[in-house]
């Protein structure tokens, strides 16, 4: 999962280590022998003693490198999350980034509409285009730590999802009542998340939840259901709220949100109003 951030962190740790270790070794040689290390002089001619001393130094240095490898690896692991946050906060030049994001969002919306929001499966070519567009858009996410951003709060309408329960409601309706829309109302400062599936003739399925940003990961949020109700025409019944989990915001701006939940389901939503 570390990817580019892990590679950058490892390179930074190694460069820092050798930037310190080489001068320390050089000074340690002078302190122990009373002379400054000059490898070319030790290797010249038939100076067997000099070659042996240099070989001993190199072997000692190799042993030291192996001994300190766990320290270097641990430092890399500690540095990687901070590098990920730094990379996440970087943005492309606004003109180029905005144009690329706009094009990708338009393609995602078009493909989502062609599949009735996820009810109809994509063919192989459409699936490849959709997956590629989502991956590229996620890489262009302009909002660092999106789960803590004010942009997360608001009313969001679902335009595409892989969640089978939602797609079943869209396709089949509620006991003869056709589906109308699916949306969420999120208020992170107040800690509330309401999921609503609306049907014709006033029908709905509404699930209320608590919501809060994850303490460690800025793209993740946690939720827990605390209320549930279903209405069919004039009959409204409470249902037991069951479930809790987390979601990750892969992309967030002022008009579109892409997220993945604990089950691996994806959701694409657009801001309403």
Short mmCIF file of C-alpha atoms in Angstrom, two decimals:
data_model
loop_
_atom_site.label_atom_id
_atom_site.label_comp_id
_atom_site.label_asym_id
_atom_site.label_seq_id
_atom_site.Cartn_x
_atom_site.Cartn_y
_atom_site.Cartn_z
CA UNK A 1 0.00 0.00 0.00
CA UNK A 2 2.94 2.37 0.58
CA UNK A 3 3.64 2.74 -3.15
CA UNK A 4 5.37 5.95 -4.15
CA UNK A 5 5.35 7.29 -0.58
CA UNK A 6 7.20 4.18 0.64
CA UNK A 7 9.82 4.46 -2.10
CA UNK A 8 10.39 8.14 -1.35
CA UNK A 9 10.62 7.44 2.40
CA UNK A 10 13.11 4.60 1.89
CA UNK A 11 15.29 6.75 -0.38
CA UNK A 12 15.23 9.63 2.11
CA UNK A 13 16.18 7.35 5.03
CA UNK A 14 19.04 5.71 3.07
CA UNK A 15 20.44 9.04 1.88
CA UNK A 16 20.28 10.43 5.41
CA UNK A 17 21.90 7.32 6.86
CA UNK A 18 24.84 7.34 4.46
CA UNK A 19 25.20 11.12 4.74
CA UNK A 20 25.84 10.56 8.44
CA UNK A 21 27.56 7.16 8.39
CA UNK A 22 30.28 7.97 5.83
CA UNK A 23 31.65 11.07 7.62
CA UNK A 24 31.45 9.27 10.99
CA UNK A 25 33.41 6.32 9.58
CA UNK A 26 35.97 8.67 8.07
CA UNK A 27 36.50 10.46 11.38
CA UNK A 28 36.54 7.16 13.31
CA UNK A 29 39.39 5.91 11.07
CA UNK A 30 41.39 9.03 11.84
CA UNK A 31 40.73 8.69 15.56
CA UNK A 32 41.88 5.06 15.65
CA UNK A 33 44.91 5.30 13.32
CA UNK A 34 46.00 8.89 13.63
CA UNK A 35 45.82 9.37 9.86
CA UNK A 36 43.15 10.31 7.37
CA UNK A 37 41.75 7.54 5.21
CA UNK A 38 43.15 7.58 1.66
CA UNK A 39 41.92 4.41 -0.10
CA UNK A 40 43.98 4.94 -3.28
CA UNK A 41 47.20 5.17 -1.30
CA UNK A 42 46.37 2.00 0.64
CA UNK A 43 45.73 0.08 -2.59
CA UNK A 44 48.80 1.15 -4.52
CA UNK A 45 51.81 -1.05 -5.15
CA UNK A 46 52.60 -3.98 -2.91
CA UNK A 47 51.31 -2.44 0.31
CA UNK A 48 49.81 -5.67 1.67
CA UNK A 49 49.26 -4.21 5.12
CA UNK A 50 47.37 -1.23 3.69
CA UNK A 51 45.17 -3.48 1.58
CA UNK A 52 44.41 -5.68 4.58
CA UNK A 53 43.51 -2.67 6.71
CA UNK A 54 41.21 -1.36 3.98
CA UNK A 55 39.57 -4.77 3.56
CA UNK A 56 39.03 -4.97 7.32
CA UNK A 57 37.44 -1.53 7.28
CA UNK A 58 35.08 -2.49 4.46
CA UNK A 59 34.04 -5.73 6.18
CA UNK A 60 33.36 -3.84 9.41
CA UNK A 61 31.30 -1.33 7.48
CA UNK A 62 29.23 -4.10 5.84
CA UNK A 63 28.56 -5.69 9.24
CA UNK A 64 27.48 -2.32 10.59
CA UNK A 65 25.10 -1.79 7.65
CA UNK A 66 23.43 -5.17 8.25
CA UNK A 67 23.23 -4.59 11.99
CA UNK A 68 21.50 -1.24 11.54
CA UNK A 69 19.12 -2.40 8.77
CA UNK A 70 16.17 -2.88 11.21
CA UNK A 71 16.67 0.70 12.37
CA UNK A 72 16.62 1.97 8.78
CA UNK A 73 13.56 -0.13 7.94
CA UNK A 74 11.73 1.06 11.06
CA UNK A 75 12.55 4.66 10.20
CA UNK A 76 11.13 4.11 6.71
CA UNK A 77 7.88 2.70 8.11
CA UNK A 78 7.55 5.62 10.52
CA UNK A 79 8.22 8.19 7.81
CA UNK A 80 5.88 6.72 5.17
CA UNK A 81 2.53 7.99 6.62
CA UNK A 82 3.90 11.54 6.78
CA UNK A 83 5.15 11.26 3.21
CA UNK A 84 1.70 10.04 2.11
CA UNK A 85 0.10 13.09 3.72
CA UNK A 86 2.63 15.38 2.06
CA UNK A 87 1.97 13.85 -1.36
CA UNK A 88 -1.78 14.05 -0.75
CA UNK A 89 -1.46 17.75 -0.10
CA UNK A 90 0.31 18.42 -3.40
CA UNK A 91 -1.81 19.74 -6.24
CA UNK A 92 -1.19 20.07 -9.94
CA UNK A 93 -1.14 23.50 -11.56
CA UNK A 94 -4.76 24.61 -11.30
CA UNK A 95 -5.51 24.96 -15.01
CA UNK A 96 -4.17 21.58 -16.08
CA UNK A 97 -5.50 19.78 -13.00
CA UNK A 98 -8.98 21.30 -13.27
CA UNK A 99 -9.25 20.44 -16.96
CA UNK A 100 -8.19 16.83 -16.37
CA UNK A 101 -10.57 16.44 -13.44
CA UNK A 102 -13.45 17.95 -15.40
CA UNK A 103 -12.95 15.55 -18.30
CA UNK A 104 -12.70 12.51 -16.03
CA UNK A 105 -15.79 13.48 -14.04
CA UNK A 106 -17.81 13.92 -17.22
CA UNK A 107 -16.77 10.45 -18.42
CA UNK A 108 -17.64 8.88 -15.07
CA UNK A 109 -21.07 10.52 -15.02
CA UNK A 110 -21.78 9.42 -18.59
CA UNK A 111 -20.83 5.80 -17.90
CA UNK A 112 -22.78 5.82 -14.61
CA UNK A 113 -25.92 7.01 -16.40
CA UNK A 114 -25.56 4.32 -19.07
CA UNK A 115 -25.60 1.63 -16.34
CA UNK A 116 -28.61 3.12 -14.49
CA UNK A 117 -26.37 3.98 -11.57
CA UNK A 118 -24.91 0.50 -11.28
CA UNK A 119 -28.06 -1.57 -11.82
CA UNK A 120 -26.90 -2.69 -15.26
CA UNK A 121 -23.42 -4.21 -15.54
CA UNK A 122 -20.81 -2.62 -17.78
CA UNK A 123 -19.47 -4.52 -20.73
CA UNK A 124 -15.73 -5.25 -20.70
CA UNK A 125 -14.74 -2.05 -22.54
CA UNK A 126 -16.96 0.16 -20.39
CA UNK A 127 -15.65 -1.45 -17.20
CA UNK A 128 -12.08 -0.81 -18.28
CA UNK A 129 -12.84 2.84 -19.08
CA UNK A 130 -14.71 3.32 -15.81
CA UNK A 131 -11.99 1.75 -13.65
CA UNK A 132 -9.30 3.78 -15.41
CA UNK A 133 -11.25 7.04 -15.01
CA UNK A 134 -11.83 6.40 -11.29
CA UNK A 135 -8.16 5.61 -10.72
CA UNK A 136 -6.99 8.71 -12.60
CA UNK A 137 -9.50 10.94 -10.84
CA UNK A 138 -8.49 9.58 -7.42
CA UNK A 139 -4.86 10.40 -8.22
CA UNK A 140 -5.95 14.00 -8.93
CA UNK A 141 -7.87 14.41 -5.66
CA UNK A 142 -7.54 18.12 -4.79
CA UNK A 143 -8.62 17.77 -1.16
CA UNK A 144 -6.05 16.60 1.42
CA UNK A 145 -7.50 14.65 4.36
CA UNK A 146 -10.97 14.75 2.75
CA UNK A 147 -12.84 13.15 5.66
CA UNK A 148 -11.87 16.19 7.76
CA UNK A 149 -12.70 18.72 5.06
CA UNK A 150 -15.78 20.99 5.26
CA UNK A 151 -16.54 19.85 1.69
CA UNK A 152 -17.56 16.44 3.03
CA UNK A 153 -20.66 17.85 4.72
CA UNK A 154 -23.75 18.48 2.62
CA UNK A 155 -26.43 16.63 0.68
CA UNK A 156 -25.10 14.09 -1.80
CA UNK A 157 -27.10 12.19 -4.42
CA UNK A 158 -25.89 8.74 -5.43
CA UNK A 159 -25.28 8.46 -9.19
CA UNK A 160 -23.53 5.07 -9.22
CA UNK A 161 -22.69 2.31 -6.75
CA UNK A 162 -21.74 -1.36 -6.52
CA UNK A 163 -23.79 -1.78 -3.32
CA UNK A 164 -26.23 -4.57 -4.15
CA UNK A 165 -28.90 -3.52 -1.62
CA UNK A 166 -29.17 -0.03 -3.12
CA UNK A 167 -29.23 -1.33 -6.67
CA UNK A 168 -31.97 -3.82 -5.75
CA UNK A 169 -34.11 -0.97 -4.38
CA UNK A 170 -33.51 1.10 -7.51
CA UNK A 171 -34.44 -1.80 -9.77
CA UNK A 172 -37.36 -3.33 -7.85
CA UNK A 173 -38.77 -0.42 -5.85
CA UNK A 174 -40.64 -0.91 -2.55
CA UNK A 175 -43.61 -3.29 -2.74
CA UNK A 176 -44.85 -1.80 -5.98
CA UNK A 177 -43.66 1.77 -5.33
CA UNK A 178 -41.07 2.78 -7.97
CA UNK A 179 -37.75 4.22 -6.83
CA UNK A 180 -37.23 7.99 -7.12
CA UNK A 181 -33.80 8.88 -5.73
CA UNK A 182 -31.06 7.89 -3.29
CA UNK A 183 -29.20 10.51 -1.28
CA UNK A 184 -27.22 11.20 1.89
CA UNK A 185 -27.20 14.17 4.21
CA UNK A 186 -23.89 14.53 6.04
CA UNK A 187 -23.03 16.94 8.84
CA UNK A 188 -19.56 16.08 10.13
CA UNK A 189 -19.38 18.83 12.81
CA UNK A 190 -22.64 17.52 14.32
CA UNK A 191 -21.66 13.91 13.75
CA UNK A 192 -24.73 12.91 11.73
CA UNK A 193 -25.18 10.89 8.53
CA UNK A 194 -28.63 10.12 7.09
CA UNK A 195 -29.11 7.71 4.18
CA UNK A 196 -32.44 7.97 2.34
CA UNK A 197 -33.94 5.93 -0.48
CA UNK A 198 -37.09 7.65 -1.74
CA UNK A 199 -39.92 5.94 -3.60
CA UNK A 200 -43.08 7.18 -5.27
CA UNK A 201 -46.19 8.05 -3.20
CA UNK A 202 -44.13 9.20 -0.22
CA UNK A 203 -42.40 5.90 0.42
CA UNK A 204 -38.88 5.81 1.84
CA UNK A 205 -36.23 3.81 3.65
CA UNK A 206 -34.23 6.03 5.99
CA UNK A 207 -31.21 5.03 8.06
CA UNK A 208 -29.61 7.45 10.52
CA UNK A 209 -26.02 7.13 11.68
CA UNK A 210 -23.32 8.81 13.67
CA UNK A 211 -20.22 9.79 11.71
CA UNK A 212 -16.74 10.97 12.64
CA UNK A 213 -13.37 11.29 10.90
CA UNK A 214 -10.87 8.55 11.67
CA UNK A 215 -8.31 9.62 14.27
CA UNK A 216 -5.32 8.50 12.22
CA UNK A 217 -6.23 8.47 8.52
CA UNK A 218 -7.43 11.70 6.98
CA UNK A 219 -9.28 10.00 4.11
CA UNK A 220 -11.24 7.60 6.35
CA UNK A 221 -14.43 8.13 8.37
CA UNK A 222 -16.33 5.86 10.74
CA UNK A 223 -20.08 5.46 11.10
CA UNK A 224 -22.56 3.58 13.27
CA UNK A 225 -26.28 3.17 12.53
CA UNK A 226 -28.53 4.51 15.27
CA UNK A 227 -32.02 4.70 13.68
CA UNK A 228 -33.99 3.15 10.85
CA UNK A 229 -37.50 3.56 9.46
CA UNK A 230 -39.44 2.43 6.39
CA UNK A 231 -42.61 4.02 4.96
CA UNK A 232 -44.99 2.45 2.45
CA UNK A 233 -47.70 4.89 1.41
CA UNK A 234 -49.18 6.02 4.76
CA UNK A 235 -47.74 3.18 6.82
CA UNK A 236 -44.47 3.96 8.62
CA UNK A 237 -42.60 1.42 10.72
CA UNK A 238 -39.40 1.66 12.79
CA UNK A 239 -36.76 -0.98 12.15
CA UNK A 240 -33.80 -2.01 14.32
CA UNK A 241 -30.63 -0.19 13.23
CA UNK A 242 -27.86 -2.72 12.76
CA UNK A 243 -24.37 -2.03 11.53
CA UNK A 244 -21.23 0.01 11.78
CA UNK A 245 -18.12 0.39 9.69
CA UNK A 246 -15.89 2.81 7.85
CA UNK A 247 -15.54 4.46 4.47
CA UNK A 248 -12.62 5.98 2.57
CA UNK A 249 -12.91 9.05 0.41
CA UNK A 250 -10.96 8.39 -2.78
CA UNK A 251 -11.92 11.75 -4.28
CA UNK A 252 -13.67 14.87 -2.99
CA UNK A 253 -14.28 18.32 -4.40
CA UNK A 254 -17.16 20.80 -4.28
CA UNK A 255 -19.34 18.80 -6.66
CA UNK A 256 -18.35 15.11 -6.71
CA UNK A 257 -17.38 12.45 -4.19
CA UNK A 258 -15.99 8.94 -4.70
CA UNK A 259 -15.73 6.55 -1.77
CA UNK A 260 -15.07 2.90 -0.91
CA UNK A 261 -16.50 1.23 2.20
CA UNK A 262 -15.39 -1.55 4.50
CA UNK A 263 -17.02 -4.17 2.23
CA UNK A 264 -15.19 -2.87 -0.83
CA UNK A 265 -18.30 -1.30 -2.39
CA UNK A 266 -17.78 1.89 -4.38
CA UNK A 267 -20.05 4.92 -4.50
CA UNK A 268 -20.05 7.99 -6.74
CA UNK A 269 -22.18 10.89 -5.53
CA UNK A 270 -22.84 14.45 -6.68
CA UNK A 271 -23.56 17.41 -4.42
CA UNK A 272 -27.15 18.66 -4.38
CA UNK A 273 -27.70 22.42 -4.11
#
